[in-house]
Short mmCIF file of N, CA and C and ligand atoms in Angstrom, two decimals:
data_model
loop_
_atom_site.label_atom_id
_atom_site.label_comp_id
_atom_site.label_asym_id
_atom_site.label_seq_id
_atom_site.Cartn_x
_atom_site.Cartn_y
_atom_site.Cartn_z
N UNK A 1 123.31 92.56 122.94
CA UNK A 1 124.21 93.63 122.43
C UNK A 1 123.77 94.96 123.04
N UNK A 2 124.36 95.55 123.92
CA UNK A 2 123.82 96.76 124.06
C UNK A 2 124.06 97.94 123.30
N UNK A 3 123.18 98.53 123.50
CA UNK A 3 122.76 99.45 122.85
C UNK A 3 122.18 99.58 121.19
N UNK A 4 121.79 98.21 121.40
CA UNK A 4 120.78 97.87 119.93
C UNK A 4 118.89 97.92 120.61
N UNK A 5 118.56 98.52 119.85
CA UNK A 5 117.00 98.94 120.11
C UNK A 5 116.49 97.69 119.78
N UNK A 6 116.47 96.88 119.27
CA UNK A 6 115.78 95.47 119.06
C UNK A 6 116.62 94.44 119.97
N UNK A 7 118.04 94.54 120.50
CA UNK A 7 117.72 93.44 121.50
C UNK A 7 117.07 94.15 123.01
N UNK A 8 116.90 95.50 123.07
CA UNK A 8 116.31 95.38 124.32
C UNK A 8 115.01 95.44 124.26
N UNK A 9 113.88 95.61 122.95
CA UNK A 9 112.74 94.76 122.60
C UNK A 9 112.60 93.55 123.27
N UNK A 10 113.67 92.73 122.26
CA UNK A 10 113.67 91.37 122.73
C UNK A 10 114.15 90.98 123.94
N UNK A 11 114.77 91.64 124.81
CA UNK A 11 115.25 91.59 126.60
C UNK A 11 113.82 91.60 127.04
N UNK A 12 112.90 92.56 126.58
CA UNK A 12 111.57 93.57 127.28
C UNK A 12 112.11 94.85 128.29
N UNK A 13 113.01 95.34 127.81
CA UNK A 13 113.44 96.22 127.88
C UNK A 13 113.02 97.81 127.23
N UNK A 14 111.93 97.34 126.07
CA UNK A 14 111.71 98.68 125.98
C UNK A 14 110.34 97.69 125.20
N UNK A 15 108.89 98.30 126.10
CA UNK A 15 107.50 97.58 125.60
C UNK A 15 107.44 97.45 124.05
N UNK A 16 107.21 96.49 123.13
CA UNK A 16 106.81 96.51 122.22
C UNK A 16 105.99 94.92 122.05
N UNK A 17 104.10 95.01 121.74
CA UNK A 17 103.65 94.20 121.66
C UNK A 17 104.34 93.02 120.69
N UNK A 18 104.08 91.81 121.18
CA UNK A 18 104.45 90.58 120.01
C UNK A 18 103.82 89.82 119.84
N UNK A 19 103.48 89.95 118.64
CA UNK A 19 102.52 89.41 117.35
C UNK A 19 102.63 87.71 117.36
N UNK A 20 104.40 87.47 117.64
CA UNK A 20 104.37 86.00 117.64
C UNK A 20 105.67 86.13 118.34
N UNK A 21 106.19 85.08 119.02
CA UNK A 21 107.77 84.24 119.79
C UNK A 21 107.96 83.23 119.43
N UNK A 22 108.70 83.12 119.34
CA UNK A 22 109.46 81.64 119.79
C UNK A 22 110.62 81.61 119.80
N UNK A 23 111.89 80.29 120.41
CA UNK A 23 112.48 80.38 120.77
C UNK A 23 113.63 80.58 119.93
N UNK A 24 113.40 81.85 118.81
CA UNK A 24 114.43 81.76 118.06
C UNK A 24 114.46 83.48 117.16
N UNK A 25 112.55 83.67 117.07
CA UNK A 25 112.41 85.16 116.86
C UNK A 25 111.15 85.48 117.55
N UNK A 26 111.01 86.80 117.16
CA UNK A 26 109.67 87.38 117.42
C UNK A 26 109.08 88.51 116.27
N UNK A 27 107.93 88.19 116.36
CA UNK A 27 107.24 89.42 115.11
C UNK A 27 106.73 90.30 116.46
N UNK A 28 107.16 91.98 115.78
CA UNK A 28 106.76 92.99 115.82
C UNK A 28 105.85 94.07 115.21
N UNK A 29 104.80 94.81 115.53
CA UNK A 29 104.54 95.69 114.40
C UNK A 29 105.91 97.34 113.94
N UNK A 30 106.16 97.61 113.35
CA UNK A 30 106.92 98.64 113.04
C UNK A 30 106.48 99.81 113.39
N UNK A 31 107.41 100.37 113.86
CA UNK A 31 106.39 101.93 114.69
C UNK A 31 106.62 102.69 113.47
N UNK A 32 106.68 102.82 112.36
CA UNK A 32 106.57 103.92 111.61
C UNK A 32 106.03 103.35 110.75
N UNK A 33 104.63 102.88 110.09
CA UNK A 33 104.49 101.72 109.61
C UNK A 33 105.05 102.36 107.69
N UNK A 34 105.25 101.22 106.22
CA UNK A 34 105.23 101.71 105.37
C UNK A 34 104.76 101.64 104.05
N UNK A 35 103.07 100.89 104.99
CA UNK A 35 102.28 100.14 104.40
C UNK A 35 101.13 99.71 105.70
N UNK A 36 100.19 99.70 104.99
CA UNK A 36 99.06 99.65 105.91
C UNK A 36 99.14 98.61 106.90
N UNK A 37 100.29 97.53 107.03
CA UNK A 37 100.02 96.65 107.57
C UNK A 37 101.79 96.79 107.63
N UNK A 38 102.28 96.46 108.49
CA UNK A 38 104.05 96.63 108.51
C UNK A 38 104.64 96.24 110.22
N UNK A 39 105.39 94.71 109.85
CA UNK A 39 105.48 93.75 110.89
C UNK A 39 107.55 93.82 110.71
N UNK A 40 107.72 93.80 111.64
CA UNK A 40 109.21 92.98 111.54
C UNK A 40 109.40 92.09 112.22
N UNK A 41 110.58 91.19 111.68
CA UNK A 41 110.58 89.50 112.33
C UNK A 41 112.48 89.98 112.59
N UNK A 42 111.87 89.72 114.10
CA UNK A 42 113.81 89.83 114.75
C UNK A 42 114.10 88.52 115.44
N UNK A 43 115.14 88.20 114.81
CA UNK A 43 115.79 87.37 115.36
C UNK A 43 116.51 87.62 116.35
N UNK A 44 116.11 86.79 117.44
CA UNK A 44 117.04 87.02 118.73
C UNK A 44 118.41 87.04 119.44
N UNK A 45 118.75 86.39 118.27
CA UNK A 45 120.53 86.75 118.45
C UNK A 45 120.86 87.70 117.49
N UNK A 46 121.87 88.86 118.56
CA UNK A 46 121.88 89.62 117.63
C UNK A 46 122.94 89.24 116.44
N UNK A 47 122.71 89.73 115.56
CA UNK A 47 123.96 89.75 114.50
C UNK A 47 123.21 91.24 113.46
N UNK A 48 124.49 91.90 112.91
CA UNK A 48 124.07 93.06 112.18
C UNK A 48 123.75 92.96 110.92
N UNK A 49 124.43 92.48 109.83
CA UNK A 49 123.79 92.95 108.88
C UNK A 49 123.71 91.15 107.89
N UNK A 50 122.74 91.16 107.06
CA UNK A 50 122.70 89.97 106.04
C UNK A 50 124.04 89.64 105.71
N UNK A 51 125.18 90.19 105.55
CA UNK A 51 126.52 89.89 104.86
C UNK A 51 127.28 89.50 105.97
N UNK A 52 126.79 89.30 107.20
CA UNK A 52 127.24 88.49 108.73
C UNK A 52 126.96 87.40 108.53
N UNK A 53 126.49 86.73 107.66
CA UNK A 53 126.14 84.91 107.58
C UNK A 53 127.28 84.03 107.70
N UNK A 54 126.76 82.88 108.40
CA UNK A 54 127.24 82.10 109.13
C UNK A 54 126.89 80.79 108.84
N UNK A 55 126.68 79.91 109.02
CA UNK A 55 125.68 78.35 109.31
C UNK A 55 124.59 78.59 110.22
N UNK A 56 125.50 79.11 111.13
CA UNK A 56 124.00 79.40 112.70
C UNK A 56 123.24 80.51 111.82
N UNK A 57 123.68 81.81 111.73
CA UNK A 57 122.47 82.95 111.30
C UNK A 57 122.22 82.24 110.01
N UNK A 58 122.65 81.16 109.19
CA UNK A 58 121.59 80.83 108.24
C UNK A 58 120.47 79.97 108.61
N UNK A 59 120.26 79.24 109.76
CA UNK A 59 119.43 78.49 110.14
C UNK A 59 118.57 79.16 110.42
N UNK A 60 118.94 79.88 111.40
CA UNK A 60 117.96 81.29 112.45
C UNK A 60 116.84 81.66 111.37
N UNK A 61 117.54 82.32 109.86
CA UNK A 61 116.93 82.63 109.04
C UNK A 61 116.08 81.66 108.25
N UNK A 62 116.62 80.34 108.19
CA UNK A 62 115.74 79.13 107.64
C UNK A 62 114.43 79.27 108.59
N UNK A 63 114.66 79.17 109.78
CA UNK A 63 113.55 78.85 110.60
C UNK A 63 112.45 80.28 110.67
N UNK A 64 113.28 81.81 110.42
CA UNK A 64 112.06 82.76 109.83
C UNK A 64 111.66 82.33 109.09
N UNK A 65 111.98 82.41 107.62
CA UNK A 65 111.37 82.00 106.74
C UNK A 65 110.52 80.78 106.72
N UNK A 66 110.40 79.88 107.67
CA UNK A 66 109.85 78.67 107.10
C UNK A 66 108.52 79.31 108.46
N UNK A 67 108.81 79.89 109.42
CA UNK A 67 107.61 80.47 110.15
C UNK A 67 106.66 81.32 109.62
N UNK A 68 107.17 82.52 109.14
CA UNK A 68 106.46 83.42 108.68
C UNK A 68 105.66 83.30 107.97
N UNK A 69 105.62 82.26 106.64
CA UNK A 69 104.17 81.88 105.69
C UNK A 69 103.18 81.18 106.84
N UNK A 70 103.56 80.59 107.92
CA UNK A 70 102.24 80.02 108.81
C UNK A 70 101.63 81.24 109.55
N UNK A 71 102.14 82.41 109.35
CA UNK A 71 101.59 83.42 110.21
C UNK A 71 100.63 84.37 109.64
N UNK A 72 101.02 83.85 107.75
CA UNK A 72 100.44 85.45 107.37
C UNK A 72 98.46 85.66 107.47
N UNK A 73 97.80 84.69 107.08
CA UNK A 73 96.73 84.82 107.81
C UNK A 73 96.36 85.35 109.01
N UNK A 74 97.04 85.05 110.33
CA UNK A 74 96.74 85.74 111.20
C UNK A 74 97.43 86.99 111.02
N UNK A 75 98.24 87.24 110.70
CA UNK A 75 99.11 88.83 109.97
C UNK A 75 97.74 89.58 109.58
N UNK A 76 97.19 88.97 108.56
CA UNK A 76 96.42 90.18 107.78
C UNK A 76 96.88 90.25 106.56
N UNK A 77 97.96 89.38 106.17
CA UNK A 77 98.85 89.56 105.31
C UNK A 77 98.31 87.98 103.85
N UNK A 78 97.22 87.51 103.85
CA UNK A 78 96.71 86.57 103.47
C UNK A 78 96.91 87.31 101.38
N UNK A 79 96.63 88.18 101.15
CA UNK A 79 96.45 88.51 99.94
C UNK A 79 97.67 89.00 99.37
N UNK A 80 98.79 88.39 100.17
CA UNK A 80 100.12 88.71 99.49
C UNK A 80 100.88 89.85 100.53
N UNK A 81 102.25 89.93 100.59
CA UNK A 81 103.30 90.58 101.09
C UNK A 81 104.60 91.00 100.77
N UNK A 82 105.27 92.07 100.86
CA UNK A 82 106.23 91.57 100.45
C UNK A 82 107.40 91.96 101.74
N UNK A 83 108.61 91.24 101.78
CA UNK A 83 109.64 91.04 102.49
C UNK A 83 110.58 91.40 102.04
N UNK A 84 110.95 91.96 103.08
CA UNK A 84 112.60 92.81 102.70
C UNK A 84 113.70 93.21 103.63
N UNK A 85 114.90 92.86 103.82
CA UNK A 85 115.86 92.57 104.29
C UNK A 85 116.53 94.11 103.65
N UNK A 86 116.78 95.03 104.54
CA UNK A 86 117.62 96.09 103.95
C UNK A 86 118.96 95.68 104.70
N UNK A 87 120.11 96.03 103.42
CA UNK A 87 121.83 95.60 103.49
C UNK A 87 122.65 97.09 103.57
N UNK A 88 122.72 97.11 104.74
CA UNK A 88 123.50 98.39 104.55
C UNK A 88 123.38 99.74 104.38
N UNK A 89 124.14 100.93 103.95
CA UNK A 89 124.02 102.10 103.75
C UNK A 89 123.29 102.51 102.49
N UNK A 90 122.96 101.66 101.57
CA UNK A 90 122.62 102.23 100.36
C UNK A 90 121.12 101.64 100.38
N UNK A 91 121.07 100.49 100.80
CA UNK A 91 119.60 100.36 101.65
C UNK A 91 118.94 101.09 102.46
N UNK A 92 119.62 101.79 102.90
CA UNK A 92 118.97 102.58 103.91
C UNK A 92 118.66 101.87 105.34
N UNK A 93 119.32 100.50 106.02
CA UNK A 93 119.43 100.21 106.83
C UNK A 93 119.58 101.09 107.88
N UNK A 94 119.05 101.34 109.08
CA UNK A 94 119.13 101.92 110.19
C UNK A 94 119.02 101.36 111.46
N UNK A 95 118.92 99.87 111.67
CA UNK A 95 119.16 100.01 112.86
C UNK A 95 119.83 98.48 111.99
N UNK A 96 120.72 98.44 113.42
CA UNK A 96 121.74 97.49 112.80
C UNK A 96 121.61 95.86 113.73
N UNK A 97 120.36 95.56 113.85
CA UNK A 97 119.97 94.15 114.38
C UNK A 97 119.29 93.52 112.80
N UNK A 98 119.98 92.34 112.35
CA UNK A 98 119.13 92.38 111.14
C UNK A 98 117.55 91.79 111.72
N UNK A 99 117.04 92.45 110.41
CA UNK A 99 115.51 92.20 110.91
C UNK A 99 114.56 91.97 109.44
N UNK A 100 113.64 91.04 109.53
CA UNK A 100 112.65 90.56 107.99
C UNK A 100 111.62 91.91 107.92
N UNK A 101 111.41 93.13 107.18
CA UNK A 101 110.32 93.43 107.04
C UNK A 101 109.22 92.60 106.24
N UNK A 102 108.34 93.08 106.83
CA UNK A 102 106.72 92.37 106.09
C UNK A 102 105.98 93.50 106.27
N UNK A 103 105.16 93.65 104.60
CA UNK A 103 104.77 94.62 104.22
C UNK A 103 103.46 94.23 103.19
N UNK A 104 102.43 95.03 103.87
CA UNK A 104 101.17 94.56 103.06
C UNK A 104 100.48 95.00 103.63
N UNK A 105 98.91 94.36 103.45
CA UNK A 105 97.16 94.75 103.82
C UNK A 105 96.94 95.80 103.11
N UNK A 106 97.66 96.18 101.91
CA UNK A 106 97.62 96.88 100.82
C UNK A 106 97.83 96.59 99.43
N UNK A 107 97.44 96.59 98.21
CA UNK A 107 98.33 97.29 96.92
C UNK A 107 99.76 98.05 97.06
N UNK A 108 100.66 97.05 97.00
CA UNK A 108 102.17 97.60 97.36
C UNK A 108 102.63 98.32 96.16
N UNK A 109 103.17 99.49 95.72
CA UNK A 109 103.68 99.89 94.78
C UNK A 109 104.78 99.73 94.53
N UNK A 110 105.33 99.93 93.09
CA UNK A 110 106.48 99.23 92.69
C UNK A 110 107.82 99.78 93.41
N UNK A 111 108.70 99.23 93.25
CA UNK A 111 109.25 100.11 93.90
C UNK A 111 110.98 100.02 92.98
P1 AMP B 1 115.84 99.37 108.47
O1 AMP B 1 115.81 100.61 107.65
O2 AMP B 1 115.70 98.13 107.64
O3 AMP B 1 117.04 99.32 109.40
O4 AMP B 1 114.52 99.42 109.35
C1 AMP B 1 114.46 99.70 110.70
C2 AMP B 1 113.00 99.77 111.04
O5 AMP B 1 112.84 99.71 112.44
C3 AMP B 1 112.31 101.06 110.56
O6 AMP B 1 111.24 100.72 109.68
C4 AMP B 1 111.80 101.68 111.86
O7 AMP B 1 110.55 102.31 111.70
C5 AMP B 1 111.74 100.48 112.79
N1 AMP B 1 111.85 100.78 114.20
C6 AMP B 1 112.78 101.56 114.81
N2 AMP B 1 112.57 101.57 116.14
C7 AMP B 1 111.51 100.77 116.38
C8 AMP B 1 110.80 100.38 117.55
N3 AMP B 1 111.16 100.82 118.78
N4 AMP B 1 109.75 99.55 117.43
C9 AMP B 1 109.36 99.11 116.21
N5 AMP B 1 110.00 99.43 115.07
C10 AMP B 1 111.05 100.26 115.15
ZN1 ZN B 2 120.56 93.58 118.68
#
């Protein structure tokens, strides 16, 4: 999609180290982090927002989710995390590739 900042991540179009690949996502660290430890998991096809589901973007998302608990040890993320999917304008969504935050290596406050 051009002119989405996370598929030209995922092109390598614009450097951002990766934490993990495969042939379906990749973990990132978050450049603004919001929590001592703050990863996002993009899926490589783009699609915009959670309310874009499909069969395919539900798999995509089966297969984050079923990755991401094998990672959180090497994450840093071993003493708990939490994940969050922002929907939209009232979320405060801003970039419009959906993407898993992971958030931890801290005491997360309520929110
Ligand atoms: P959201 O509010 O859910 O759309 O979150 C977008 C996230 O992407 C924010 O936490 C940003 O800090 C993060 N972000 C934006 N640009 C980059 C980038 N080039 N590399 C890593 N994270 C980014
Ligand atoms: Zn994209």
């Amino acid at each position: 999609m051009e002119n989405c900042i996370f598929c030209k991540i995922i092109a390598g179009e614009i450097p951002s180290p990766r934490l993990y690949e495969d042939d379906q996502m990749i973990i990132i660290r978050d450049i603004e982090p919001k929590a001592k430890l703050h990863y996002l998991c993009l899926p490589k096809k783009h699609f915009a927002y959670l309310s874009d589901m499909d069969e395919e973007r539900a798999e995509i998302l089966k297969h984050c989710f079923q990755v991401i608990p094998t990672l959180q040890e090497q994450l840093g993320l071993q003493d708990g995390y939490r994940v969050v999917i922002n929907q939209g304008a009232n979320a405060g969504q801003t970039v419009f590739h959906l993407h898993i935050h992971l958030l931890g290596g801290e005491v997360l406050g309520d929110f």
